[in-house]
mmCIF file of C-alpha atoms in Angstrom:
data_model
loop_
_atom_site.group_PDB
_atom_site.id
_atom_site.type_symbol
_atom_site.label_atom_id
_atom_site.label_comp_id
_atom_site.label_asym_id
_atom_site.label_seq_id
_atom_site.Cartn_x
_atom_site.Cartn_y
_atom_site.Cartn_z
ATOM 1 C CA MET Q 841 -0.540 -39.017 -5.087
ATOM 2 C CA LYS Q 842 -2.615 -38.833 -1.904
ATOM 3 C CA LEU Q 843 -2.484 -35.646 0.132
ATOM 4 C CA ARG Q 844 -3.229 -36.177 3.838
ATOM 5 C CA ASN Q 845 -4.116 -33.699 6.572
ATOM 6 C CA LEU Q 846 -3.713 -30.739 4.252
ATOM 7 C CA SER Q 847 -5.987 -27.740 3.895
ATOM 8 C CA PRO Q 848 -8.229 -27.551 0.790
ATOM 9 C CA ASN Q 849 -6.433 -24.346 -0.227
ATOM 10 C CA TYR Q 850 -3.002 -26.038 -0.081
ATOM 11 C CA THR Q 851 -4.279 -29.075 -1.985
ATOM 12 C CA LYS Q 852 -5.760 -26.823 -4.656
ATOM 13 C CA LYS Q 853 -2.427 -25.033 -5.152
ATOM 14 C CA VAL Q 854 -0.569 -28.333 -5.477
ATOM 15 C CA TRP Q 855 -2.934 -29.670 -8.117
ATOM 16 C CA GLU Q 856 -2.873 -26.394 -10.050
ATOM 17 C CA LEU Q 857 0.916 -26.545 -10.259
ATOM 18 C CA LEU Q 858 0.962 -30.239 -11.168
ATOM 19 C CA SER Q 859 -1.608 -29.595 -13.904
ATOM 20 C CA LYS Q 860 0.747 -26.997 -15.388
ATOM 21 C CA PHE Q 861 3.614 -29.483 -15.147
ATOM 22 C CA LYS Q 862 1.533 -32.134 -16.898
ATOM 23 C CA ALA Q 863 0.717 -29.736 -19.739
ATOM 24 C CA TYR Q 864 4.398 -28.784 -19.997
ATOM 25 C CA LEU Q 865 5.455 -32.427 -20.295
ATOM 26 C CA ASN Q 866 3.115 -32.841 -23.271
ATOM 27 C CA GLN Q 867 2.839 -36.638 -22.778
ATOM 28 C CA HIS Q 868 6.598 -37.050 -22.214
ATOM 29 C CA GLN Q 869 7.771 -38.978 -19.167
ATOM 30 C CA PRO Q 870 8.793 -36.659 -16.285
ATOM 31 C CA THR Q 871 12.564 -36.466 -15.901
ATOM 32 C CA PRO Q 872 14.746 -34.271 -13.667
ATOM 33 C CA GLU Q 873 15.883 -32.353 -16.757
ATOM 34 C CA LEU Q 874 12.314 -31.586 -17.853
ATOM 35 C CA ALA Q 875 11.379 -30.666 -14.291
ATOM 36 C CA LYS Q 876 14.272 -28.178 -14.102
ATOM 37 C CA SER Q 877 13.304 -26.738 -17.465
ATOM 38 C CA PHE Q 878 9.700 -26.373 -16.286
ATOM 39 C CA LEU Q 879 10.761 -24.603 -13.091
ATOM 40 C CA ALA Q 880 13.143 -22.271 -14.936
ATOM 41 C CA GLN Q 881 10.201 -20.309 -16.349
ATOM 42 C CA TYR Q 882 9.181 -19.354 -12.798
ATOM 43 C CA PHE Q 883 12.598 -18.349 -11.520
ATOM 44 C CA ASN Q 884 11.838 -14.615 -11.764
ATOM 45 C CA HIS Q 885 8.669 -14.943 -9.708
ATOM 46 C CA LYS Q 886 8.608 -13.932 -6.043
ATOM 47 C CA PRO Q 887 11.091 -16.081 -4.050
ATOM 48 C CA ASN Q 888 8.384 -17.669 -1.909
ATOM 49 C CA THR Q 889 6.275 -18.463 -4.979
ATOM 50 C CA PHE Q 890 9.204 -20.086 -6.764
ATOM 51 C CA MET Q 891 10.143 -22.121 -3.705
ATOM 52 C CA ARG Q 892 6.562 -23.329 -3.387
ATOM 53 C CA TYR Q 893 6.563 -24.448 -7.038
ATOM 54 C CA PHE Q 894 9.939 -26.116 -6.546
ATOM 55 C CA THR Q 895 8.749 -27.973 -3.438
ATOM 56 C CA TYR Q 896 5.583 -29.228 -5.152
ATOM 57 C CA THR Q 897 7.497 -30.381 -8.224
ATOM 58 C CA GLN Q 898 10.242 -31.985 -6.153
ATOM 59 C CA GLY Q 899 7.623 -33.835 -4.109
ATOM 60 C CA PHE Q 900 5.984 -35.157 -7.246
ATOM 61 C CA MET Q 901 9.315 -36.299 -8.708
ATOM 62 C CA THR Q 902 10.154 -38.124 -5.466
ATOM 63 C CA TRP Q 903 6.749 -39.835 -5.540
ATOM 64 C CA TYR Q 904 7.323 -40.725 -9.182
ATOM 65 C CA GLY Q 905 10.658 -42.321 -8.310
ATOM 66 C CA SER Q 906 12.933 -39.835 -10.057
ATOM 67 C CA LYS Q 907 14.459 -37.470 -7.528
ATOM 68 C CA LEU Q 908 14.999 -33.805 -8.273
ATOM 69 C CA ASP Q 909 18.219 -33.266 -6.344
ATOM 70 C CA THR Q 910 18.855 -29.648 -7.278
ATOM 71 C CA LYS Q 911 19.093 -27.585 -4.111
ATOM 72 C CA VAL Q 912 17.562 -24.145 -4.383
ATOM 73 C CA LYS Q 913 17.490 -21.601 -1.584
ATOM 74 C CA ALA Q 914 15.235 -18.590 -1.788
ATOM 75 C CA PRO Q 915 16.606 -15.356 -0.360
ATOM 76 C CA ARG Q 916 15.354 -14.679 3.145
ATOM 77 C CA LEU Q 917 13.364 -11.474 3.118
ATOM 78 C CA THR Q 918 12.888 -9.273 6.152
ATOM 79 C CA PRO Q 919 9.160 -8.614 6.608
ATOM 80 C CA PRO Q 920 8.104 -5.066 5.616
ATOM 81 C CA TYR Q 921 8.062 -2.683 8.553
ATOM 82 C CA HIS Q 922 4.780 -0.939 9.391
ATOM 83 C CA THR Q 923 4.264 1.656 12.103
ATOM 84 C CA GLU Q 924 1.619 1.799 14.794
ATOM 85 C CA ASP Q 925 0.286 4.994 13.180
ATOM 86 C CA GLN Q 926 -0.339 3.094 9.934
ATOM 87 C CA ILE Q 927 -2.336 0.448 11.775
ATOM 88 C CA VAL Q 928 -4.344 3.146 13.571
ATOM 89 C CA SER Q 929 -5.059 4.764 10.186
ATOM 90 C CA LEU Q 930 -6.243 1.409 8.875
ATOM 91 C CA ILE Q 931 -8.652 0.983 11.794
ATOM 92 C CA GLU Q 932 -9.886 4.560 11.328
ATOM 93 C CA ALA Q 933 -10.669 3.692 7.707
ATOM 94 C CA THR Q 934 -13.292 1.200 8.915
ATOM 95 C CA LYS Q 935 -15.417 4.064 10.247
ATOM 96 C CA ASN Q 936 -18.034 5.007 7.687
ATOM 97 C CA LYS Q 937 -21.414 6.572 8.389
ATOM 98 C CA LYS Q 938 -22.890 4.725 5.410
ATOM 99 C CA THR Q 939 -21.726 1.340 6.690
ATOM 100 C CA HIS Q 940 -23.774 -0.674 9.185
ATOM 101 C CA LYS Q 941 -22.267 -0.585 12.689
ATOM 102 C CA LYS Q 942 -21.982 -4.386 12.707
ATOM 103 C CA LEU Q 943 -19.842 -4.351 9.550
ATOM 104 C CA THR Q 944 -17.715 -1.524 10.918
ATOM 105 C CA LEU Q 945 -17.072 -3.568 14.068
ATOM 106 C CA ARG Q 946 -16.342 -6.660 11.961
ATOM 107 C CA ASP Q 947 -13.708 -4.860 9.887
ATOM 108 C CA ALA Q 948 -12.100 -3.307 12.964
ATOM 109 C CA LEU Q 949 -11.949 -6.739 14.623
ATOM 110 C CA LEU Q 950 -10.345 -8.285 11.538
ATOM 111 C CA ILE Q 951 -7.517 -5.777 11.851
ATOM 112 C CA GLU Q 952 -7.220 -5.911 15.637
ATOM 113 C CA LEU Q 953 -7.240 -9.707 15.752
ATOM 114 C CA ALA Q 954 -4.600 -9.977 13.032
ATOM 115 C CA THR Q 955 -2.328 -7.396 14.675
ATOM 116 C CA THR Q 956 -2.686 -8.749 18.222
ATOM 117 C CA SER Q 957 -2.681 -12.475 17.492
ATOM 118 C CA GLY Q 958 -0.717 -12.810 14.234
ATOM 119 C CA MET Q 959 -3.391 -14.924 12.563
ATOM 120 C CA ARG Q 960 -3.159 -15.797 8.887
ATOM 121 C CA ARG Q 961 -6.126 -14.888 6.678
ATOM 122 C CA SER Q 962 -7.178 -18.554 6.457
ATOM 123 C CA GLU Q 963 -7.113 -18.734 10.257
ATOM 124 C CA LEU Q 964 -9.243 -15.598 10.561
ATOM 125 C CA ALA Q 965 -11.717 -17.082 8.096
ATOM 126 C CA GLY Q 966 -11.874 -20.350 10.031
ATOM 127 C CA ILE Q 967 -12.741 -18.963 13.475
ATOM 128 C CA ARG Q 968 -16.073 -19.979 14.959
ATOM 129 C CA VAL Q 969 -17.726 -18.382 17.958
ATOM 130 C CA VAL Q 970 -17.193 -21.590 19.973
ATOM 131 C CA ASP Q 971 -13.419 -21.240 19.455
ATOM 132 C CA ILE Q 972 -13.370 -18.174 21.704
ATOM 133 C CA ASP Q 973 -13.036 -18.581 25.470
ATOM 134 C CA PHE Q 974 -14.368 -15.261 26.744
ATOM 135 C CA GLU Q 975 -13.960 -16.214 30.401
ATOM 136 C CA ASN Q 976 -10.202 -16.732 30.067
ATOM 137 C CA ASN Q 977 -9.622 -14.387 27.099
ATOM 138 C CA ARG Q 978 -8.254 -17.091 24.823
ATOM 139 C CA ILE Q 979 -8.910 -18.240 21.288
ATOM 140 C CA GLN Q 980 -8.241 -21.582 19.601
ATOM 141 C CA ILE Q 981 -6.843 -21.307 16.094
ATOM 142 C CA THR Q 982 -6.681 -23.979 13.410
ATOM 143 C CA GLY Q 983 -3.483 -23.356 11.465
ATOM 144 C CA LYS Q 984 -1.589 -24.968 8.612
ATOM 145 C CA GLY Q 985 -1.967 -28.730 8.400
ATOM 146 C CA ASN Q 986 -4.993 -28.457 10.701
ATOM 147 C CA LYS Q 987 -2.660 -27.898 13.657
ATOM 148 C CA LYS Q 988 -4.416 -26.211 16.561
ATOM 149 C CA ARG Q 989 -2.951 -23.663 18.920
ATOM 150 C CA THR Q 990 -4.486 -21.582 21.675
ATOM 151 C CA ILE Q 991 -3.331 -18.025 22.218
ATOM 152 C CA PRO Q 992 -4.285 -15.244 24.643
ATOM 153 C CA LEU Q 993 -6.516 -12.348 23.622
ATOM 154 C CA LEU Q 994 -6.096 -8.772 24.746
ATOM 155 C CA GLU Q 995 -8.920 -7.969 27.135
ATOM 156 C CA SER Q 996 -9.999 -4.997 24.996
ATOM 157 C CA VAL Q 997 -10.253 -7.205 21.906
ATOM 158 C CA SER Q 998 -12.078 -9.915 23.866
ATOM 159 C CA ARG Q 999 -14.721 -7.401 24.978
ATOM 160 C CA LYS Q 1000 -15.311 -6.232 21.403
ATOM 161 C CA LEU Q 1001 -15.563 -9.834 20.242
ATOM 162 C CA GLN Q 1002 -18.125 -10.607 22.926
ATOM 163 C CA ARG Q 1003 -20.233 -7.657 21.792
ATOM 164 C CA TYR Q 1004 -19.876 -8.704 18.148
ATOM 165 C CA CYS Q 1005 -20.902 -12.310 18.907
ATOM 166 C CA GLN Q 1006 -24.052 -11.515 20.881
ATOM 167 C CA ASP Q 1007 -26.472 -12.673 18.169
ATOM 168 C CA LYS Q 1008 -24.323 -15.475 16.732
ATOM 169 C CA ALA Q 1009 -24.724 -19.240 17.222
ATOM 170 C CA PRO Q 1010 -21.824 -21.153 18.888
ATOM 171 C CA HIS Q 1011 -20.722 -22.999 15.743
ATOM 172 C CA GLU Q 1012 -21.331 -20.084 13.402
ATOM 173 C CA SER Q 1013 -18.403 -18.585 11.491
ATOM 174 C CA LEU Q 1014 -17.158 -15.507 13.313
ATOM 175 C CA PHE Q 1015 -16.724 -13.308 10.257
ATOM 176 C CA GLY Q 1016 -18.576 -15.265 7.576
ATOM 177 C CA LEU Q 1017 -15.859 -14.421 5.055
ATOM 178 C CA LYS Q 1018 -13.617 -16.574 2.871
ATOM 179 C CA PRO Q 1019 -9.849 -15.901 2.927
ATOM 180 C CA ALA Q 1020 -9.933 -14.092 -0.426
ATOM 181 C CA CYS Q 1021 -12.770 -11.848 0.796
ATOM 182 C CA ILE Q 1022 -10.768 -10.932 3.889
ATOM 183 C CA SER Q 1023 -7.791 -9.975 1.719
ATOM 184 C CA ASN Q 1024 -10.005 -7.896 -0.536
ATOM 185 C CA GLN Q 1025 -11.564 -6.052 2.406
ATOM 186 C CA ILE Q 1026 -8.177 -5.267 3.969
ATOM 187 C CA HIS Q 1027 -6.944 -4.086 0.560
ATOM 188 C CA LEU Q 1028 -9.894 -1.692 0.222
ATOM 189 C CA LEU Q 1029 -9.363 -0.329 3.736
ATOM 190 C CA ALA Q 1030 -5.615 0.093 3.160
ATOM 191 C CA LYS Q 1031 -6.308 1.986 -0.052
ATOM 192 C CA LYS Q 1032 -8.772 4.247 1.766
ATOM 193 C CA ALA Q 1033 -6.233 4.853 4.548
ATOM 194 C CA GLY Q 1034 -3.430 5.516 2.066
ATOM 195 C CA VAL Q 1035 -1.329 2.728 3.546
ATOM 196 C CA ASP Q 1036 0.595 0.204 1.440
ATOM 197 C CA LEU Q 1037 -0.076 -3.125 3.121
ATOM 198 C CA HIS Q 1038 -2.015 -6.373 2.729
ATOM 199 C CA THR Q 1039 -3.533 -8.950 5.063
ATOM 200 C CA HIS Q 1040 -0.243 -10.756 5.721
ATOM 201 C CA SER Q 1041 1.342 -7.398 6.609
ATOM 202 C CA LEU Q 1042 -0.809 -7.391 9.743
ATOM 203 C CA ARG Q 1043 0.692 -10.737 10.763
ATOM 204 C CA HIS Q 1044 4.177 -9.336 10.092
ATOM 205 C CA TYR Q 1045 3.336 -6.328 12.254
ATOM 206 C CA PHE Q 1046 2.421 -8.632 15.128
ATOM 207 C CA GLY Q 1047 5.656 -10.618 14.905
ATOM 208 C CA THR Q 1048 7.818 -7.520 14.533
ATOM 209 C CA ARG Q 1049 6.201 -5.745 17.473
ATOM 210 C CA LEU Q 1050 6.683 -8.765 19.737
ATOM 211 C CA VAL Q 1051 10.384 -8.914 18.912
ATOM 212 C CA GLU Q 1052 10.731 -5.143 19.396
ATOM 213 C CA LYS Q 1053 9.147 -5.454 22.828
ATOM 214 C CA GLY Q 1054 11.685 -8.117 23.778
ATOM 215 C CA ALA Q 1055 9.472 -11.197 23.557
ATOM 216 C CA ASN Q 1056 11.231 -14.563 23.675
ATOM 217 C CA ILE Q 1057 11.712 -15.820 20.116
ATOM 218 C CA ARG Q 1058 10.346 -19.248 21.085
ATOM 219 C CA ALA Q 1059 7.192 -17.598 22.403
ATOM 220 C CA VAL Q 1060 6.843 -15.683 19.131
ATOM 221 C CA GLN Q 1061 7.224 -18.965 17.232
ATOM 222 C CA GLU Q 1062 4.469 -20.588 19.289
ATOM 223 C CA LEU Q 1063 2.086 -17.637 18.986
ATOM 224 C CA MET Q 1064 2.520 -17.395 15.221
ATOM 225 C CA GLY Q 1065 2.253 -21.123 14.626
ATOM 226 C CA HIS Q 1066 5.616 -21.492 12.896
ATOM 227 C CA SER Q 1067 6.784 -25.097 12.617
ATOM 228 C CA SER Q 1068 10.405 -23.962 12.310
ATOM 229 C CA LEU Q 1069 12.269 -21.399 14.396
ATOM 230 C CA ASN Q 1070 14.086 -20.355 11.213
ATOM 231 C CA THR Q 1071 10.839 -18.892 9.896
ATOM 232 C CA THR Q 1072 10.357 -16.855 13.059
ATOM 233 C CA GLN Q 1073 13.913 -15.535 12.979
ATOM 234 C CA VAL Q 1074 13.178 -13.291 9.981
ATOM 235 C CA TYR Q 1075 11.497 -10.996 12.513
ATOM 236 C CA LEU Q 1076 14.891 -10.391 14.070
ATOM 237 C CA GLY Q 1077 15.724 -8.263 11.025
ATOM 238 C CA VAL Q 1078 15.616 -4.633 12.190
ATOM 239 C CA THR Q 1079 16.056 -1.126 10.788
ATOM 240 C CA SER Q 1080 19.256 0.884 11.118
ATOM 241 C CA LYS Q 1081 17.446 3.112 13.629
ATOM 242 C CA HIS Q 1082 16.954 0.137 15.934
ATOM 243 C CA LEU Q 1083 20.600 -0.891 15.532
ATOM 244 C CA GLU Q 1084 21.769 2.608 16.493
ATOM 245 C CA SER Q 1085 19.518 2.557 19.564
ATOM 246 C CA ALA Q 1086 20.955 -0.801 20.592
ATOM 247 C CA VAL Q 1087 24.564 0.426 20.386
ATOM 248 C CA LYS Q 1088 23.723 3.604 22.340
ATOM 249 C CA LEU Q 1089 22.689 1.397 25.254
ATOM 250 C CA LEU Q 1090 26.417 0.833 25.846
ATOM 251 C CA GLU Q 1091 26.818 4.526 26.738
ATOM 252 C CA GLU Q 1092 24.183 4.411 29.477
#
């Protein structure tokens, strides 16, 4: 099976799952029944994880010529809600007298970029200095499937980036960190700040804030790099407090 135009991380996950499937088959020919039995052991995993395993296995069975027709729908989860105060606390956690100023600025930029652009951790890791247009305050992002999108930068973030990039070469990695390292750093900062969140939470925060501010859902889709509007629509899920506020508008 040849995988085209896919990120190395995605390809790695596919092959890891297919290796498990191969071991499960134990030299038996793959059949829909065996595939269902294999997937059953992952049913209690996180919905997104199970759906990913199902998609990979279904794709393999289709390639093999034996379709896996079972339709499975993972429950749609509303992204966890985080407050602006929590994000401020996270940024404050980057300040450490024992840490070099450059690293402090790097960590603060990781958080500010994620919360003002909605970038995934792989996208943050892939940014090069040359991808940033300081004159027009824009940044080019390489997303899933190597799809590129250009989004605006807040002027305040652009200025910090320009200061951070002063001694960097044009094609040099902006942060010099792999995706897993970015996740680990955010985890450490969140723990220090006493906030329960992870790297993807910062992306959720961005999407949620845009919707709260009344941004057009199509614009949110474009900014976040979602291929389907259905994915973006999970950010329309709101708290009861927001629902009450909406109804009270009728009294004004």
